[in-house]
């Protein structure tokens, strides 16, 4: 039996990169996985087709995680079609990097809305059904940048640090109701988000990674599946770095 057999899950930003790897792993482990995307419907459909022979199933739909009303509708869809919500993975995120001197208010607001407000939006609407269900696991995708900071990413680092404070607070508020909340802090992972990085920046990162390579989305998915599953029922309020030992 799969690790997530019969679990009803929602993954935001599941069409590409880390989110797509999480959807894949969860479906392989027997879950029914609703997942959202912002615009890449073709990629979402391709992902669903690739999972046709797996144990569980994937159900994609368009929903902007930075929008409060759309997030409410997203949770409602999961409840209407899935009956309950066992696992919420707040994975959707963007970057819009520039040095602070050049950063516009729009760049700040957009990244905070997509990365941090989105986590509030989805968690807010997921809590009542999880309370009714008397259990739940919420996994928030932070970043090592939220722990260490990074030049040129003040907006992104602030959003990811905000996720950590949010995660620890939710864990404290809802632990007594059997709702767990943890953050995953990936390091430097091979996805579209990192493919355009300057070679010099990449080299600097690699020098500081004891395992001497970038991480893979599948490695983040394995950790996320563990945190979603009954194998981690005594883990809450934690920030788990998965970064090849990166320490910057
Ligand atoms: P990615 O390849 O750029 O994929 C981002 C995903 O999020 C896409 O599915 C995208 O949908 C979706 N998305 C973006 N904004 C959205 C919104 N407002 N509403 C709904 N969906 C939205 O990114 P990734 O590298 O897989 O990163 C996934 C998460 O891990 C992010 O939170 C990121 O900050 C975090 N992370 C990544 C790394 C890394 O090295 N890659 C490191 C640390 C943390 P569309 O396809 O429709 O645009």
PDB file of C-alpha atoms and ligand atoms in Angstrom:
ATOM      1  CA  UNK A   1       0.000   0.000   0.000  1.00  0.00           C
ATOM      2  CA  UNK A   2       1.275   3.490  -0.871  1.00  0.00           C
ATOM      3  CA  UNK A   3       2.459   5.934   1.767  1.00  0.00           C
ATOM      4  CA  UNK A   4      -0.433   8.281   0.904  1.00  0.00           C
ATOM      5  CA  UNK A   5      -3.085   5.711  -0.024  1.00  0.00           C
ATOM      6  CA  UNK A   6      -6.566   7.330   0.025  1.00  0.00           C
ATOM      7  CA  UNK A   7      -5.232  10.732   1.065  1.00  0.00           C
ATOM      8  CA  UNK A   8      -6.945  13.791  -0.430  1.00  0.00           C
ATOM      9  CA  UNK A   9      -4.320  16.433  -1.155  1.00  0.00           C
ATOM     10  CA  UNK A  10      -4.048  19.904  -2.640  1.00  0.00           C
ATOM     11  CA  UNK A  11      -0.749  21.148  -4.103  1.00  0.00           C
ATOM     12  CA  UNK A  12      -0.499  24.744  -5.312  1.00  0.00           C
ATOM     13  CA  UNK A  13       1.703  25.399  -8.342  1.00  0.00           C
ATOM     14  CA  UNK A  14       1.786  21.747  -9.399  1.00  0.00           C
ATOM     15  CA  UNK A  15       2.233  22.174 -13.140  1.00  0.00           C
ATOM     16  CA  UNK A  16       6.021  22.522 -13.215  1.00  0.00           C
ATOM     17  CA  UNK A  17       9.230  22.044 -11.242  1.00  0.00           C
ATOM     18  CA  UNK A  18       9.081  21.022  -7.597  1.00  0.00           C
ATOM     19  CA  UNK A  19       5.265  21.127  -7.536  1.00  0.00           C
ATOM     20  CA  UNK A  20       5.027  18.700 -10.466  1.00  0.00           C
ATOM     21  CA  UNK A  21       7.462  16.327  -8.722  1.00  0.00           C
ATOM     22  CA  UNK A  22       5.332  16.491  -5.550  1.00  0.00           C
ATOM     23  CA  UNK A  23       2.140  15.757  -7.510  1.00  0.00           C
ATOM     24  CA  UNK A  24       3.905  12.814  -9.192  1.00  0.00           C
ATOM     25  CA  UNK A  25       5.227  11.343  -5.939  1.00  0.00           C
ATOM     26  CA  UNK A  26       1.883  11.743  -4.138  1.00  0.00           C
ATOM     27  CA  UNK A  27      -0.012  10.068  -6.990  1.00  0.00           C
ATOM     28  CA  UNK A  28       2.551   7.224  -7.090  1.00  0.00           C
ATOM     29  CA  UNK A  29       1.925   6.784  -3.351  1.00  0.00           C
ATOM     30  CA  UNK A  30      -1.823   6.361  -3.927  1.00  0.00           C
ATOM     31  CA  UNK A  31      -3.189   9.860  -3.220  1.00  0.00           C
ATOM     32  CA  UNK A  32      -5.877  11.808  -5.004  1.00  0.00           C
ATOM     33  CA  UNK A  33      -4.071  15.057  -5.744  1.00  0.00           C
ATOM     34  CA  UNK A  34      -5.812  18.255  -6.743  1.00  0.00           C
ATOM     35  CA  UNK A  35      -3.285  20.723  -8.045  1.00  0.00           C
ATOM     36  CA  UNK A  36      -3.345  24.307  -9.233  1.00  0.00           C
ATOM     37  CA  UNK A  37      -1.424  26.371 -11.727  1.00  0.00           C
ATOM     38  CA  UNK A  38      -1.573  30.016 -12.724  1.00  0.00           C
ATOM     39  CA  UNK A  39      -1.384  29.789 -16.507  1.00  0.00           C
ATOM     40  CA  UNK A  40       0.374  26.640 -17.772  1.00  0.00           C
ATOM     41  CA  UNK A  41      -2.651  24.438 -18.473  1.00  0.00           C
ATOM     42  CA  UNK A  42      -0.853  22.427 -21.182  1.00  0.00           C
ATOM     43  CA  UNK A  43       1.916  21.389 -18.793  1.00  0.00           C
ATOM     44  CA  UNK A  44      -0.718  20.447 -16.226  1.00  0.00           C
ATOM     45  CA  UNK A  45      -2.537  18.250 -18.752  1.00  0.00           C
ATOM     46  CA  UNK A  46       0.714  16.591 -19.856  1.00  0.00           C
ATOM     47  CA  UNK A  47       1.518  15.817 -16.223  1.00  0.00           C
ATOM     48  CA  UNK A  48      -1.903  14.246 -15.685  1.00  0.00           C
ATOM     49  CA  UNK A  49      -1.475  12.056 -18.788  1.00  0.00           C
ATOM     50  CA  UNK A  50       1.955  10.884 -17.575  1.00  0.00           C
ATOM     51  CA  UNK A  51       0.365   9.664 -14.335  1.00  0.00           C
ATOM     52  CA  UNK A  52      -2.473   7.677 -15.898  1.00  0.00           C
ATOM     53  CA  UNK A  53      -1.073   4.279 -14.825  1.00  0.00           C
ATOM     54  CA  UNK A  54      -0.116   5.230 -11.262  1.00  0.00           C
ATOM     55  CA  UNK A  55      -1.935   4.220  -8.070  1.00  0.00           C
ATOM     56  CA  UNK A  56      -3.692   7.520  -7.369  1.00  0.00           C
ATOM     57  CA  UNK A  57      -4.920  10.327  -9.589  1.00  0.00           C
ATOM     58  CA  UNK A  58      -4.210  13.979 -10.327  1.00  0.00           C
ATOM     59  CA  UNK A  59      -6.824  16.668 -10.931  1.00  0.00           C
ATOM     60  CA  UNK A  60      -5.537  20.030 -12.228  1.00  0.00           C
ATOM     61  CA  UNK A  61      -7.300  23.381 -12.213  1.00  0.00           C
ATOM     62  CA  UNK A  62      -6.414  27.037 -12.722  1.00  0.00           C
ATOM     63  CA  UNK A  63      -6.381  29.113  -9.538  1.00  0.00           C
ATOM     64  CA  UNK A  64      -4.281  32.105  -8.519  1.00  0.00           C
ATOM     65  CA  UNK A  65      -2.975  31.383  -5.025  1.00  0.00           C
ATOM     66  CA  UNK A  66      -2.340  35.079  -4.379  1.00  0.00           C
ATOM     67  CA  UNK A  67      -6.081  35.770  -4.685  1.00  0.00           C
ATOM     68  CA  UNK A  68      -8.144  35.274  -1.510  1.00  0.00           C
ATOM     69  CA  UNK A  69     -11.479  34.534  -3.235  1.00  0.00           C
ATOM     70  CA  UNK A  70      -9.911  32.113  -5.736  1.00  0.00           C
ATOM     71  CA  UNK A  71      -8.189  30.292  -2.870  1.00  0.00           C
ATOM     72  CA  UNK A  72     -11.543  29.879  -1.098  1.00  0.00           C
ATOM     73  CA  UNK A  73     -13.017  28.432  -4.310  1.00  0.00           C
ATOM     74  CA  UNK A  74     -10.022  26.103  -4.679  1.00  0.00           C
ATOM     75  CA  UNK A  75     -10.576  24.575  -1.236  1.00  0.00           C
ATOM     76  CA  UNK A  76     -14.326  24.339  -1.924  1.00  0.00           C
ATOM     77  CA  UNK A  77     -13.625  22.427  -5.140  1.00  0.00           C
ATOM     78  CA  UNK A  78     -11.454  19.918  -3.262  1.00  0.00           C
ATOM     79  CA  UNK A  79     -14.147  19.413  -0.624  1.00  0.00           C
ATOM     80  CA  UNK A  80     -16.970  19.119  -3.179  1.00  0.00           C
ATOM     81  CA  UNK A  81     -15.100  16.589  -5.317  1.00  0.00           C
ATOM     82  CA  UNK A  82     -12.830  14.895  -2.785  1.00  0.00           C
ATOM     83  CA  UNK A  83     -15.029  15.015   0.330  1.00  0.00           C
ATOM     84  CA  UNK A  84     -12.276  16.246   2.674  1.00  0.00           C
ATOM     85  CA  UNK A  85      -8.742  17.645   2.729  1.00  0.00           C
ATOM     86  CA  UNK A  86      -5.946  15.687   4.405  1.00  0.00           C
ATOM     87  CA  UNK A  87      -2.858  17.465   3.064  1.00  0.00           C
ATOM     88  CA  UNK A  88      -2.214  21.003   1.842  1.00  0.00           C
ATOM     89  CA  UNK A  89       1.101  21.792   0.141  1.00  0.00           C
ATOM     90  CA  UNK A  90       1.637  25.530  -0.311  1.00  0.00           C
ATOM     91  CA  UNK A  91       4.229  25.292  -3.056  1.00  0.00           C
ATOM     92  CA  UNK A  92       3.344  28.065  -5.554  1.00  0.00           C
ATOM     93  CA  UNK A  93       6.000  30.734  -5.740  1.00  0.00           C
ATOM     94  CA  UNK A  94       7.797  33.204  -7.974  1.00  0.00           C
ATOM     95  CA  UNK A  95      10.967  35.280  -8.036  1.00  0.00           C
ATOM     96  CA  UNK A  96      11.470  38.826  -9.279  1.00  0.00           C
ATOM     97  CA  UNK A  97      15.085  39.515  -8.365  1.00  0.00           C
ATOM     98  CA  UNK A  98      16.841  42.830  -8.255  1.00  0.00           C
ATOM     99  CA  UNK A  99      18.966  44.829  -5.855  1.00  0.00           C
ATOM    100  CA  UNK A 100      17.029  46.768  -3.217  1.00  0.00           C
ATOM    101  CA  UNK A 101      18.081  50.109  -4.699  1.00  0.00           C
ATOM    102  CA  UNK A 102      16.256  49.201  -7.917  1.00  0.00           C
ATOM    103  CA  UNK A 103      13.324  47.242  -6.471  1.00  0.00           C
ATOM    104  CA  UNK A 104       9.937  48.763  -7.255  1.00  0.00           C
ATOM    105  CA  UNK A 105       6.899  48.644  -4.984  1.00  0.00           C
ATOM    106  CA  UNK A 106       5.223  46.473  -7.637  1.00  0.00           C
ATOM    107  CA  UNK A 107       8.086  43.924  -7.511  1.00  0.00           C
ATOM    108  CA  UNK A 108       7.826  43.795  -3.722  1.00  0.00           C
ATOM    109  CA  UNK A 109       4.024  43.448  -3.675  1.00  0.00           C
ATOM    110  CA  UNK A 110       3.876  40.821  -6.426  1.00  0.00           C
ATOM    111  CA  UNK A 111       6.404  38.488  -4.781  1.00  0.00           C
ATOM    112  CA  UNK A 112       4.923  38.884  -1.300  1.00  0.00           C
ATOM    113  CA  UNK A 113       1.425  38.212  -2.683  1.00  0.00           C
ATOM    114  CA  UNK A 114       2.415  35.118  -4.688  1.00  0.00           C
ATOM    115  CA  UNK A 115       4.720  33.597  -2.059  1.00  0.00           C
ATOM    116  CA  UNK A 116       3.401  34.668   1.363  1.00  0.00           C
ATOM    117  CA  UNK A 117      -0.166  35.926   1.096  1.00  0.00           C
ATOM    118  CA  UNK A 118      -0.904  32.770  -0.902  1.00  0.00           C
ATOM    119  CA  UNK A 119       0.081  30.657   2.111  1.00  0.00           C
ATOM    120  CA  UNK A 120      -2.326  32.638   4.310  1.00  0.00           C
ATOM    121  CA  UNK A 121      -5.091  32.414   1.671  1.00  0.00           C
ATOM    122  CA  UNK A 122      -5.018  28.638   1.288  1.00  0.00           C
ATOM    123  CA  UNK A 123      -4.340  27.818   4.944  1.00  0.00           C
ATOM    124  CA  UNK A 124      -7.155  30.111   6.096  1.00  0.00           C
ATOM    125  CA  UNK A 125      -9.713  28.223   4.025  1.00  0.00           C
ATOM    126  CA  UNK A 126      -8.234  24.770   4.672  1.00  0.00           C
ATOM    127  CA  UNK A 127      -8.378  24.971   8.462  1.00  0.00           C
ATOM    128  CA  UNK A 128     -12.121  24.502   9.046  1.00  0.00           C
ATOM    129  CA  UNK A 129     -12.329  21.337   6.939  1.00  0.00           C
ATOM    130  CA  UNK A 130      -9.155  20.004   8.586  1.00  0.00           C
ATOM    131  CA  UNK A 131     -10.598  20.722  12.057  1.00  0.00           C
ATOM    132  CA  UNK A 132     -13.756  18.849  11.071  1.00  0.00           C
ATOM    133  CA  UNK A 133     -11.559  16.007   9.775  1.00  0.00           C
ATOM    134  CA  UNK A 134      -9.681  16.007  13.128  1.00  0.00           C
ATOM    135  CA  UNK A 135      -6.366  15.845  11.327  1.00  0.00           C
ATOM    136  CA  UNK A 136      -4.314  17.565   8.672  1.00  0.00           C
ATOM    137  CA  UNK A 137      -0.805  18.153   7.426  1.00  0.00           C
ATOM    138  CA  UNK A 138       0.188  21.506   5.949  1.00  0.00           C
ATOM    139  CA  UNK A 139       3.557  21.785   4.223  1.00  0.00           C
ATOM    140  CA  UNK A 140       4.828  25.220   3.213  1.00  0.00           C
ATOM    141  CA  UNK A 141       7.596  25.648   0.651  1.00  0.00           C
ATOM    142  CA  UNK A 142      10.077  28.109   2.119  1.00  0.00           C
ATOM    143  CA  UNK A 143      13.736  28.362   1.054  1.00  0.00           C
ATOM    144  CA  UNK A 144      17.204  28.449   2.600  1.00  0.00           C
ATOM    145  CA  UNK A 145      17.170  32.050   1.355  1.00  0.00           C
ATOM    146  CA  UNK A 146      14.451  32.719   3.946  1.00  0.00           C
ATOM    147  CA  UNK A 147      16.889  31.538   6.630  1.00  0.00           C
ATOM    148  CA  UNK A 148      20.166  33.080   5.388  1.00  0.00           C
ATOM    149  CA  UNK A 149      19.003  35.993   3.174  1.00  0.00           C
ATOM    150  CA  UNK A 150      20.421  36.641  -0.287  1.00  0.00           C
ATOM    151  CA  UNK A 151      21.640  39.797  -2.039  1.00  0.00           C
ATOM    152  CA  UNK A 152      19.286  40.715  -4.867  1.00  0.00           C
ATOM    153  CA  UNK A 153      16.369  38.786  -3.372  1.00  0.00           C
ATOM    154  CA  UNK A 154      15.080  40.963  -0.500  1.00  0.00           C
ATOM    155  CA  UNK A 155      11.456  40.498  -1.621  1.00  0.00           C
ATOM    156  CA  UNK A 156      11.809  36.732  -2.102  1.00  0.00           C
ATOM    157  CA  UNK A 157      13.835  36.196   1.101  1.00  0.00           C
ATOM    158  CA  UNK A 158      11.302  38.224   3.129  1.00  0.00           C
ATOM    159  CA  UNK A 159       8.427  36.144   1.741  1.00  0.00           C
ATOM    160  CA  UNK A 160      10.221  32.881   2.551  1.00  0.00           C
ATOM    161  CA  UNK A 161      11.196  34.058   6.053  1.00  0.00           C
ATOM    162  CA  UNK A 162       7.572  35.103   6.583  1.00  0.00           C
ATOM    163  CA  UNK A 163       6.486  31.575   5.709  1.00  0.00           C
ATOM    164  CA  UNK A 164       8.703  30.235   8.509  1.00  0.00           C
ATOM    165  CA  UNK A 165       7.094  32.474  11.166  1.00  0.00           C
ATOM    166  CA  UNK A 166       3.654  31.589   9.826  1.00  0.00           C
ATOM    167  CA  UNK A 167       4.426  27.851   9.890  1.00  0.00           C
ATOM    168  CA  UNK A 168       5.658  27.884  13.485  1.00  0.00           C
ATOM    169  CA  UNK A 169       2.622  29.910  14.615  1.00  0.00           C
ATOM    170  CA  UNK A 170       0.095  27.621  12.933  1.00  0.00           C
ATOM    171  CA  UNK A 171       1.847  24.589  14.443  1.00  0.00           C
ATOM    172  CA  UNK A 172       1.419  26.127  17.907  1.00  0.00           C
ATOM    173  CA  UNK A 173      -2.203  27.213  17.344  1.00  0.00           C
ATOM    174  CA  UNK A 174      -3.418  23.920  15.911  1.00  0.00           C
ATOM    175  CA  UNK A 175      -1.194  21.193  17.331  1.00  0.00           C
ATOM    176  CA  UNK A 176      -3.797  20.338  19.964  1.00  0.00           C
ATOM    177  CA  UNK A 177      -6.270  19.696  17.135  1.00  0.00           C
ATOM    178  CA  UNK A 178      -3.960  17.226  15.378  1.00  0.00           C
ATOM    179  CA  UNK A 179      -3.148  19.613  12.551  1.00  0.00           C
ATOM    180  CA  UNK A 180       0.577  19.658  11.752  1.00  0.00           C
ATOM    181  CA  UNK A 181       2.350  22.428   9.904  1.00  0.00           C
ATOM    182  CA  UNK A 182       5.952  22.249   8.669  1.00  0.00           C
ATOM    183  CA  UNK A 183       8.150  24.180   6.278  1.00  0.00           C
ATOM    184  CA  UNK A 184      10.522  22.727   3.724  1.00  0.00           C
ATOM    185  CA  UNK A 185      13.523  24.919   2.916  1.00  0.00           C
ATOM    186  CA  UNK A 186      15.098  23.791  -0.350  1.00  0.00           C
ATOM    187  CA  UNK A 187      18.517  24.991  -1.395  1.00  0.00           C
ATOM    188  CA  UNK A 188      19.480  25.222  -5.017  1.00  0.00           C
ATOM    189  CA  UNK A 189      17.195  22.933  -7.039  1.00  0.00           C
ATOM    190  CA  UNK A 190      17.182  22.295 -10.808  1.00  0.00           C
ATOM    191  CA  UNK A 191      13.940  23.862 -12.113  1.00  0.00           C
ATOM    192  CA  UNK A 192      12.874  26.622 -14.503  1.00  0.00           C
ATOM    193  CA  UNK A 193      13.174  29.023 -11.551  1.00  0.00           C
ATOM    194  CA  UNK A 194      16.942  28.475 -11.368  1.00  0.00           C
ATOM    195  CA  UNK A 195      17.853  27.654 -14.984  1.00  0.00           C
ATOM    196  CA  UNK A 196      18.462  31.284 -15.990  1.00  0.00           C
ATOM    197  CA  UNK A 197      20.804  32.067 -13.108  1.00  0.00           C
ATOM    198  CA  UNK A 198      24.151  33.542 -14.064  1.00  0.00           C
ATOM    199  CA  UNK A 199      26.901  30.874 -14.379  1.00  0.00           C
ATOM    200  CA  UNK A 200      29.059  32.788 -11.891  1.00  0.00           C
ATOM    201  CA  UNK A 201      26.238  32.773  -9.310  1.00  0.00           C
ATOM    202  CA  UNK A 202      25.738  29.030  -9.933  1.00  0.00           C
ATOM    203  CA  UNK A 203      29.473  28.358  -9.438  1.00  0.00           C
ATOM    204  CA  UNK A 204      29.497  30.297  -6.162  1.00  0.00           C
ATOM    205  CA  UNK A 205      26.544  28.284  -4.912  1.00  0.00           C
ATOM    206  CA  UNK A 206      28.164  24.994  -5.931  1.00  0.00           C
ATOM    207  CA  UNK A 207      31.386  25.878  -4.099  1.00  0.00           C
ATOM    208  CA  UNK A 208      29.330  26.264  -0.921  1.00  0.00           C
ATOM    209  CA  UNK A 209      27.421  23.000  -1.297  1.00  0.00           C
ATOM    210  CA  UNK A 210      29.235  20.106   0.425  1.00  0.00           C
ATOM    211  CA  UNK A 211      27.424  17.583  -1.802  1.00  0.00           C
ATOM    212  CA  UNK A 212      28.765  19.522  -4.863  1.00  0.00           C
ATOM    213  CA  UNK A 213      25.617  19.428  -6.961  1.00  0.00           C
ATOM    214  CA  UNK A 214      22.214  21.031  -7.334  1.00  0.00           C
ATOM    215  CA  UNK A 215      19.241  19.239  -5.829  1.00  0.00           C
ATOM    216  CA  UNK A 216      16.498  17.511  -7.789  1.00  0.00           C
ATOM    217  CA  UNK A 217      12.778  18.217  -7.538  1.00  0.00           C
ATOM    218  CA  UNK A 218      12.229  14.524  -6.782  1.00  0.00           C
ATOM    219  CA  UNK A 219      14.349  14.869  -3.637  1.00  0.00           C
ATOM    220  CA  UNK A 220      12.075  17.679  -2.397  1.00  0.00           C
ATOM    221  CA  UNK A 221       9.060  15.549  -3.292  1.00  0.00           C
ATOM    222  CA  UNK A 222      10.337  12.619  -1.183  1.00  0.00           C
ATOM    223  CA  UNK A 223      10.657  14.849   1.901  1.00  0.00           C
ATOM    224  CA  UNK A 224       7.267  16.442   1.265  1.00  0.00           C
ATOM    225  CA  UNK A 225       5.620  13.027   0.949  1.00  0.00           C
ATOM    226  CA  UNK A 226       7.153  11.978   4.274  1.00  0.00           C
ATOM    227  CA  UNK A 227       5.817  15.131   5.973  1.00  0.00           C
ATOM    228  CA  UNK A 228       2.386  14.551   4.422  1.00  0.00           C
ATOM    229  CA  UNK A 229       2.241  10.928   5.531  1.00  0.00           C
ATOM    230  CA  UNK A 230       1.473   9.028   8.749  1.00  0.00           C
ATOM    231  CA  UNK A 231       5.243   8.376   9.030  1.00  0.00           C
ATOM    232  CA  UNK A 232       5.728  11.912  10.422  1.00  0.00           C
ATOM    233  CA  UNK A 233       2.874  12.247  12.916  1.00  0.00           C
ATOM    234  CA  UNK A 234       5.140  13.626  15.690  1.00  0.00           C
ATOM    235  CA  UNK A 235       6.755  16.314  13.533  1.00  0.00           C
ATOM    236  CA  UNK A 236       5.300  19.831  13.544  1.00  0.00           C
ATOM    237  CA  UNK A 237       6.528  23.422  13.584  1.00  0.00           C
ATOM    238  CA  UNK A 238       9.812  22.453  11.931  1.00  0.00           C
ATOM    239  CA  UNK A 239      11.800  24.009   9.112  1.00  0.00           C
ATOM    240  CA  UNK A 240      13.575  21.196   7.311  1.00  0.00           C
ATOM    241  CA  UNK A 241      16.407  22.297   5.049  1.00  0.00           C
ATOM    242  CA  UNK A 242      17.128  20.158   2.013  1.00  0.00           C
ATOM    243  CA  UNK A 243      20.098  21.818   0.402  1.00  0.00           C
ATOM    244  CA  UNK A 244      23.065  19.440   0.117  1.00  0.00           C
ATOM    245  CA  UNK A 245      24.506  21.006   3.244  1.00  0.00           C
ATOM    246  CA  UNK A 246      24.584  24.555   1.766  1.00  0.00           C
ATOM    247  CA  UNK A 247      25.591  27.074   4.402  1.00  0.00           C
ATOM    248  CA  UNK A 248      25.935  30.648   3.158  1.00  0.00           C
TER     249      UNK A 248
HETATM  250  P1  LIG B   1       8.763  26.953 -10.954  1.00  0.00           P
HETATM  251  O1  LIG B   1       9.435  25.878 -11.727  1.00  0.00           O
HETATM  252  O2  LIG B   1       8.897  28.366 -11.426  1.00  0.00           O
HETATM  253  O3  LIG B   1       7.193  26.589 -10.814  1.00  0.00           O
HETATM  254  C1  LIG B   1       6.349  27.445 -10.084  1.00  0.00           C
HETATM  255  C2  LIG B   1       4.957  26.860 -10.024  1.00  0.00           C
HETATM  256  O4  LIG B   1       4.142  27.745  -9.235  1.00  0.00           O
HETATM  257  C3  LIG B   1       4.274  26.756 -11.379  1.00  0.00           C
HETATM  258  O5  LIG B   1       3.438  25.630 -11.375  1.00  0.00           O
HETATM  259  C4  LIG B   1       3.444  28.039 -11.445  1.00  0.00           C
HETATM  260  O6  LIG B   1       2.301  27.963 -12.291  1.00  0.00           O
HETATM  261  C5  LIG B   1       3.015  28.135  -9.997  1.00  0.00           C
HETATM  262  N1  LIG B   1       2.589  29.469  -9.589  1.00  0.00           N
HETATM  263  C6  LIG B   1       3.308  30.610  -9.553  1.00  0.00           C
HETATM  264  N2  LIG B   1       2.557  31.621  -9.089  1.00  0.00           N
HETATM  265  C7  LIG B   1       1.324  31.102  -8.845  1.00  0.00           C
HETATM  266  C8  LIG B   1       0.120  31.633  -8.352  1.00  0.00           C
HETATM  267  N3  LIG B   1      -0.011  32.925  -8.029  1.00  0.00           N
HETATM  268  N4  LIG B   1      -0.942  30.807  -8.217  1.00  0.00           N
HETATM  269  C9  LIG B   1      -0.836  29.499  -8.546  1.00  0.00           C
HETATM  270  N5  LIG B   1       0.277  28.943  -9.002  1.00  0.00           N
HETATM  271  C10 LIG B   1       1.342  29.734  -9.157  1.00  0.00           C
HETATM  272  O7  LIG B   1       9.256  26.973  -9.437  1.00  0.00           O
HETATM  273  P2  LIG B   1       9.985  25.837  -8.570  1.00  0.00           P
HETATM  274  O8  LIG B   1      11.442  26.042  -8.710  1.00  0.00           O
HETATM  275  O9  LIG B   1       9.386  24.516  -8.833  1.00  0.00           O
HETATM  276  O10 LIG B   1       9.610  26.335  -7.089  1.00  0.00           O
HETATM  277  C11 LIG B   1       8.508  25.794  -6.365  1.00  0.00           C
HETATM  278  C12 LIG B   1       8.535  26.354  -4.954  1.00  0.00           C
HETATM  279  O11 LIG B   1       9.787  26.004  -4.336  1.00  0.00           O
HETATM  280  C13 LIG B   1       8.464  27.892  -4.914  1.00  0.00           C
HETATM  281  O12 LIG B   1       7.720  28.289  -3.786  1.00  0.00           O
HETATM  282  C14 LIG B   1       9.916  28.295  -4.756  1.00  0.00           C
HETATM  283  O13 LIG B   1      10.049  29.560  -4.173  1.00  0.00           O
HETATM  284  C15 LIG B   1      10.434  27.174  -3.879  1.00  0.00           C
HETATM  285  N6  LIG B   1      11.885  27.007  -3.951  1.00  0.00           N
HETATM  286  C16 LIG B   1      12.512  26.705  -5.143  1.00  0.00           C
HETATM  287  C17 LIG B   1      13.892  26.561  -5.163  1.00  0.00           C
HETATM  288  C18 LIG B   1      14.637  26.223  -6.424  1.00  0.00           C
HETATM  289  O14 LIG B   1      15.890  26.201  -6.375  1.00  0.00           O
HETATM  290  N7  LIG B   1      13.990  25.943  -7.529  1.00  0.00           N
HETATM  291  C19 LIG B   1      14.623  26.738  -3.985  1.00  0.00           C
HETATM  292  C20 LIG B   1      13.955  27.052  -2.806  1.00  0.00           C
HETATM  293  C21 LIG B   1      12.598  27.180  -2.799  1.00  0.00           C
HETATM  294  P3  LIG B   1       2.426  28.310 -13.874  1.00  0.00           P
HETATM  295  O15 LIG B   1       3.163  27.151 -14.472  1.00  0.00           O
HETATM  296  O16 LIG B   1       1.035  28.387 -14.369  1.00  0.00           O
HETATM  297  O17 LIG B   1       3.177  29.600 -13.972  1.00  0.00           O
END
